[in-house]
């Protein structure tokens, strides 16, 4: 026991530490190799035990069914900001709209838990999945800024109901003492599916919401301002042209429709991709695809 003097000075005696299992044998390179082989054998045996558990495959199947609806979190990052900027300009507060999800997910779970604590897990998970899955319908019907706000809001409300309860259900069926490896193995699915999910969103942007580089400068600003300039390559001395704050949108990769010579009608300088001459988008189709793929998740779970 520590002495009174030790306690009065704030000192405590150093207690011996117990070495980890097998550590006593690590006195040489051979001992280290033997310990590593034993650790690997125990890990493989643990994984084999896990793979034959019905509970593990139930949880993996549920996680797989939720792939398309879980992709909506990526849609908020990879589809929504480019859509809002290219359709409605740089002044749209797309990051403020995105932050609605943060606020609802910070304040909502405790409220949702208090309202549903007496209910079974899947009686909460399924309605939450349906609410979140139909959230892109707003944008599929009317691709606009108010619809984007409704999309993020409805997505977030559904999320705070089903996501915490899904995690609680998975933890409840995990074997006692092995919850960590159970959850870690299930998390590998998310790691594997990140690449195809991101690639799919990249295709959606390319096909239905392409960038209009010919109406933007190198920094991505739209050629939204008009000006009168004297250009050496113009047929007449005076040329009307569009510009950004720092770049004159003439020549190079810029759209020829952004310039006009004297006597012609001055060009309409675009502040969005919709106003860029020759640009075509398909926002309604893009968000319809997101809606249909998202609805598949609650259908599979049900």
Coordinates of C-alpha atoms in Angstrom, one line a residue:
X1 CA 0.0 0.0 0.0
X2 CA 1.3 3.6 -0.7
X3 CA 2.7 5.4 2.3
X4 CA 1.1 8.6 3.7
X5 CA 4.1 10.7 2.5
X6 CA 3.6 9.4 -1.1
X7 CA -0.1 10.2 -1.0
X8 CA 0.4 13.7 0.4
X9 CA 2.8 14.5 -2.4
X10 CA 0.6 13.2 -5.1
X11 CA 2.8 10.2 -5.9
X12 CA 1.5 6.7 -6.4
X13 CA 3.7 3.6 -6.7
X14 CA 4.2 2.2 -10.2
X15 CA 2.3 -1.0 -10.7
X16 CA 3.7 -3.8 -12.9
X17 CA 1.9 -4.3 -16.2
X18 CA 0.7 -7.6 -17.5
X19 CA 2.3 -8.6 -20.8
X20 CA 0.0 -9.4 -23.6
X21 CA -0.6 -13.0 -24.4
X22 CA 2.4 -14.6 -26.1
X23 CA 4.6 -11.5 -25.5
X24 CA 6.9 -13.4 -23.1
X25 CA 8.0 -15.5 -26.0
X26 CA 9.1 -12.6 -28.1
X27 CA 12.8 -12.6 -27.2
X28 CA 14.2 -13.1 -30.7
X29 CA 13.2 -12.9 -34.3
X30 CA 12.1 -16.5 -34.2
X31 CA 9.9 -15.7 -31.2
X32 CA 8.3 -12.8 -33.1
X33 CA 7.6 -15.0 -36.1
X34 CA 6.0 -17.6 -33.9
X35 CA 3.8 -15.0 -32.1
X36 CA 2.7 -13.5 -35.5
X37 CA 1.8 -16.9 -36.8
X38 CA -0.3 -17.6 -33.7
X39 CA -2.0 -14.2 -33.9
X40 CA -2.8 -14.8 -37.6
X41 CA -4.2 -18.3 -36.8
X42 CA -6.4 -16.9 -34.1
X43 CA -7.6 -14.1 -36.5
X44 CA -8.4 -16.6 -39.3
X45 CA -10.2 -18.8 -36.8
X46 CA -12.3 -15.9 -35.6
X47 CA -13.2 -14.9 -39.1
X48 CA -14.2 -18.5 -40.0
X49 CA -16.5 -18.6 -36.9
X50 CA -18.0 -15.3 -38.0
X51 CA -18.7 -16.4 -41.6
X52 CA -20.7 -19.3 -40.5
X53 CA -23.0 -17.2 -38.3
X54 CA -26.5 -16.7 -39.6
X55 CA -26.6 -13.3 -37.8
X56 CA -23.6 -12.0 -39.8
X57 CA -25.2 -12.8 -43.2
X58 CA -28.5 -11.3 -42.1
X59 CA -26.7 -8.1 -41.2
X60 CA -24.6 -8.2 -44.4
X61 CA -27.8 -8.7 -46.5
X62 CA -29.5 -5.7 -44.8
X63 CA -26.4 -3.6 -45.4
X64 CA -26.3 -4.6 -49.1
X65 CA -30.0 -3.8 -49.5
X66 CA -29.3 -0.3 -48.2
X67 CA -26.6 0.5 -50.8
X68 CA -28.8 2.6 -53.1
X69 CA -30.4 4.6 -50.3
X70 CA -27.1 5.1 -48.6
X71 CA -25.8 6.5 -51.8
X72 CA -28.0 9.6 -51.2
X73 CA -25.3 10.8 -48.8
X74 CA -22.9 10.8 -51.7
X75 CA -25.6 12.5 -53.9
X76 CA -25.7 15.4 -51.5
X77 CA -21.9 15.9 -52.0
X78 CA -21.4 15.0 -55.6
X79 CA -24.7 15.7 -57.4
X80 CA -26.5 18.4 -55.5
X81 CA -23.8 21.2 -55.4
X82 CA -22.9 20.9 -59.2
X83 CA -26.6 20.8 -60.1
X84 CA -27.5 23.9 -58.1
X85 CA -24.5 25.9 -59.4
X86 CA -24.8 24.9 -63.0
X87 CA -28.5 25.5 -63.2
X88 CA -28.9 28.5 -60.9
X89 CA -25.5 30.1 -60.6
X90 CA -22.7 30.8 -58.2
X91 CA -24.9 32.8 -55.8
X92 CA -27.1 29.8 -54.8
X93 CA -26.2 28.9 -51.2
X94 CA -25.7 25.2 -51.9
X95 CA -23.5 24.6 -48.9
X96 CA -26.1 26.2 -46.6
X97 CA -28.7 23.9 -48.1
X98 CA -26.3 21.0 -47.6
X99 CA -25.9 22.0 -43.9
X100 CA -29.5 21.3 -43.3
X101 CA -28.5 17.7 -43.0
X102 CA -25.9 18.4 -40.4
X103 CA -28.3 20.3 -38.2
X104 CA -31.1 17.8 -38.4
X105 CA -28.7 14.9 -37.8
X106 CA -27.3 16.7 -34.8
X107 CA -30.6 17.6 -33.1
X108 CA -33.0 15.0 -34.5
X109 CA -31.8 11.5 -33.3
X110 CA -32.6 12.2 -29.6
X111 CA -36.1 13.4 -30.5
X112 CA -36.6 10.4 -32.9
X113 CA -35.4 8.0 -30.2
X114 CA -37.8 9.5 -27.6
X115 CA -40.7 9.1 -29.9
X116 CA -39.9 5.5 -31.0
X117 CA -38.2 3.9 -28.0
X118 CA -41.3 1.6 -27.4
X119 CA -41.3 0.4 -31.0
X120 CA -39.5 -2.6 -32.6
X121 CA -36.4 -1.9 -34.7
X122 CA -37.9 -2.6 -38.1
X123 CA -41.1 -0.8 -37.2
X124 CA -38.9 2.3 -37.1
X125 CA -36.4 1.4 -39.8
X126 CA -38.8 0.7 -42.7
X127 CA -40.8 4.0 -42.4
X128 CA -37.6 5.9 -42.1
X129 CA -36.3 4.2 -45.2
X130 CA -39.4 5.1 -47.2
X131 CA -39.3 8.7 -46.1
X132 CA -35.6 9.0 -47.2
X133 CA -36.0 7.0 -50.4
X134 CA -38.8 9.3 -51.8
X135 CA -36.9 12.5 -51.0
X136 CA -35.5 12.9 -54.6
X137 CA -39.1 13.0 -55.9
X138 CA -39.1 16.8 -55.3
X139 CA -36.2 17.3 -57.6
X140 CA -37.5 14.8 -60.2
X141 CA -40.7 16.7 -60.5
X142 CA -39.4 20.2 -60.2
X143 CA -35.6 20.6 -60.3
X144 CA -35.3 23.9 -58.4
X145 CA -33.7 25.5 -55.4
X146 CA -36.8 25.0 -53.1
X147 CA -37.0 21.4 -54.2
X148 CA -33.4 21.0 -53.3
X149 CA -34.2 22.3 -49.8
X150 CA -37.1 19.8 -49.5
X151 CA -34.9 17.0 -50.7
X152 CA -32.2 17.5 -48.1
X153 CA -34.8 18.1 -45.3
X154 CA -36.8 14.9 -46.1
X155 CA -33.6 12.9 -46.6
X156 CA -32.4 14.0 -43.1
X157 CA -35.7 13.3 -41.4
X158 CA -35.8 9.8 -42.7
X159 CA -32.1 9.3 -41.8
X160 CA -32.5 10.2 -38.1
X161 CA -35.2 7.5 -37.8
X162 CA -33.7 4.5 -39.6
X163 CA -29.9 4.9 -39.4
X164 CA -29.5 4.8 -35.6
X165 CA -31.9 1.9 -35.2
X166 CA -30.2 0.0 -37.9
X167 CA -26.9 0.3 -36.1
X168 CA -28.5 -0.7 -32.8
X169 CA -30.1 -3.7 -34.5
X170 CA -26.8 -4.9 -35.9
X171 CA -25.1 -4.5 -32.5
X172 CA -27.9 -6.5 -30.8
X173 CA -27.4 -9.5 -33.0
X174 CA -23.6 -9.5 -32.8
X175 CA -22.1 -12.3 -30.7
X176 CA -21.1 -11.2 -27.2
X177 CA -17.5 -10.1 -26.9
X178 CA -17.0 -10.0 -30.7
X179 CA -19.0 -6.9 -31.6
X180 CA -15.9 -5.1 -32.8
X181 CA -14.9 -7.6 -35.5
X182 CA -18.5 -8.1 -36.4
X183 CA -19.0 -4.4 -37.2
X184 CA -15.6 -4.1 -38.8
X185 CA -16.3 -6.9 -41.3
X186 CA -19.7 -5.2 -42.2
X187 CA -17.9 -1.9 -42.7
X188 CA -15.7 -3.5 -45.4
X189 CA -18.8 -3.5 -47.7
X190 CA -19.0 0.3 -47.5
X191 CA -15.3 0.6 -48.3
X192 CA -15.7 -1.7 -51.4
X193 CA -18.9 0.0 -52.7
X194 CA -17.5 3.6 -52.5
X195 CA -15.7 3.3 -55.8
X196 CA -18.7 2.2 -58.0
X197 CA -21.0 4.6 -56.2
X198 CA -18.7 7.6 -56.9
X199 CA -18.2 6.4 -60.5
X200 CA -22.0 6.2 -61.0
X201 CA -22.4 9.7 -59.7
X202 CA -19.7 10.9 -62.0
X203 CA -21.6 9.3 -65.0
X204 CA -24.8 11.0 -63.9
X205 CA -23.1 14.4 -63.8
X206 CA -21.4 13.8 -67.1
X207 CA -24.6 12.6 -68.9
X208 CA -27.3 14.9 -67.3
X209 CA -25.5 17.8 -65.7
X210 CA -22.3 18.5 -67.6
X211 CA -20.1 21.5 -66.9
X212 CA -20.2 24.4 -69.4
X213 CA -16.5 25.1 -69.6
X214 CA -16.9 27.3 -72.7
X215 CA -18.8 29.8 -70.6
X216 CA -16.5 29.8 -67.5
X217 CA -13.0 31.0 -66.8
X218 CA -10.1 28.9 -65.5
X219 CA -11.3 29.5 -61.9
X220 CA -14.8 28.3 -62.7
X221 CA -16.5 31.7 -62.7
X222 CA -19.3 32.3 -65.2
X223 CA -18.7 34.9 -68.0
X224 CA -21.6 36.9 -66.6
X225 CA -20.4 40.5 -67.1
X226 CA -20.6 42.3 -70.5
X227 CA -18.0 44.8 -71.7
X228 CA -16.9 46.7 -74.7
X229 CA -13.3 46.0 -75.8
X230 CA -10.9 46.8 -78.6
X231 CA -9.6 43.6 -80.0
X232 CA -6.9 43.2 -82.6
X233 CA -8.5 40.1 -84.1
X234 CA -12.0 41.7 -84.5
X235 CA -13.1 42.7 -88.0
X236 CA -14.3 46.0 -86.6
X237 CA -12.6 48.1 -84.1
X238 CA -15.2 47.7 -81.4
X239 CA -16.2 44.3 -80.0
X240 CA -18.8 43.4 -77.4
X241 CA -17.7 40.5 -75.1
X242 CA -18.5 38.7 -71.9
X243 CA -16.1 38.5 -69.1
X244 CA -15.6 37.5 -65.5
X245 CA -14.1 39.8 -62.8
X246 CA -10.6 38.9 -64.0
X247 CA -10.9 37.3 -67.4
X248 CA -12.1 38.4 -70.8
X249 CA -14.0 35.5 -72.3
X250 CA -12.7 35.8 -75.9
X251 CA -10.9 33.3 -78.0
X252 CA -9.3 30.1 -76.8
X253 CA -11.8 27.6 -75.3
X254 CA -14.5 30.2 -74.8
X255 CA -17.8 30.0 -76.7
X256 CA -17.8 32.3 -79.8
X257 CA -21.4 33.3 -79.0
X258 CA -20.0 35.3 -76.0
X259 CA -18.6 38.0 -78.4
X260 CA -20.2 40.3 -81.0
X261 CA -18.8 42.9 -83.3
X262 CA -20.1 46.5 -83.7
X263 CA -23.5 46.6 -85.4
X264 CA -24.5 43.2 -84.1
X265 CA -26.7 42.5 -81.0
X266 CA -24.6 42.4 -77.9
X267 CA -24.3 38.8 -76.5
X268 CA -26.3 37.6 -73.5
X269 CA -23.6 36.9 -70.9
X270 CA -24.5 33.6 -69.0
X271 CA -24.5 33.5 -65.2
X272 CA -25.5 29.8 -65.3
X273 CA -24.9 26.8 -67.6
X274 CA -28.5 26.9 -68.6
X275 CA -27.8 30.3 -70.2
X276 CA -24.6 29.1 -72.0
X277 CA -25.3 28.8 -75.7
X278 CA -25.5 25.2 -76.9
X279 CA -25.5 23.7 -73.4
X280 CA -28.0 20.9 -72.6
X281 CA -28.8 19.3 -69.3
X282 CA -31.3 16.7 -68.0
X283 CA -31.8 17.3 -64.3
X284 CA -35.2 15.8 -64.2
X285 CA -33.9 12.5 -65.7
X286 CA -30.9 12.5 -63.3
X287 CA -33.0 12.9 -60.2
X288 CA -35.6 10.4 -61.5
X289 CA -32.8 7.8 -61.7
X290 CA -31.7 8.7 -58.1
X291 CA -35.4 8.3 -57.0
X292 CA -35.9 4.9 -58.6
X293 CA -32.7 3.5 -57.4
X294 CA -33.3 4.8 -53.8
X295 CA -36.8 3.2 -53.7
X296 CA -35.3 -0.2 -54.4
X297 CA -33.8 -0.2 -50.9
X298 CA -37.0 -0.3 -48.8
X299 CA -38.6 -2.6 -51.3
X300 CA -35.7 -5.1 -50.8
X301 CA -35.8 -4.7 -47.0
X302 CA -39.6 -5.2 -46.8

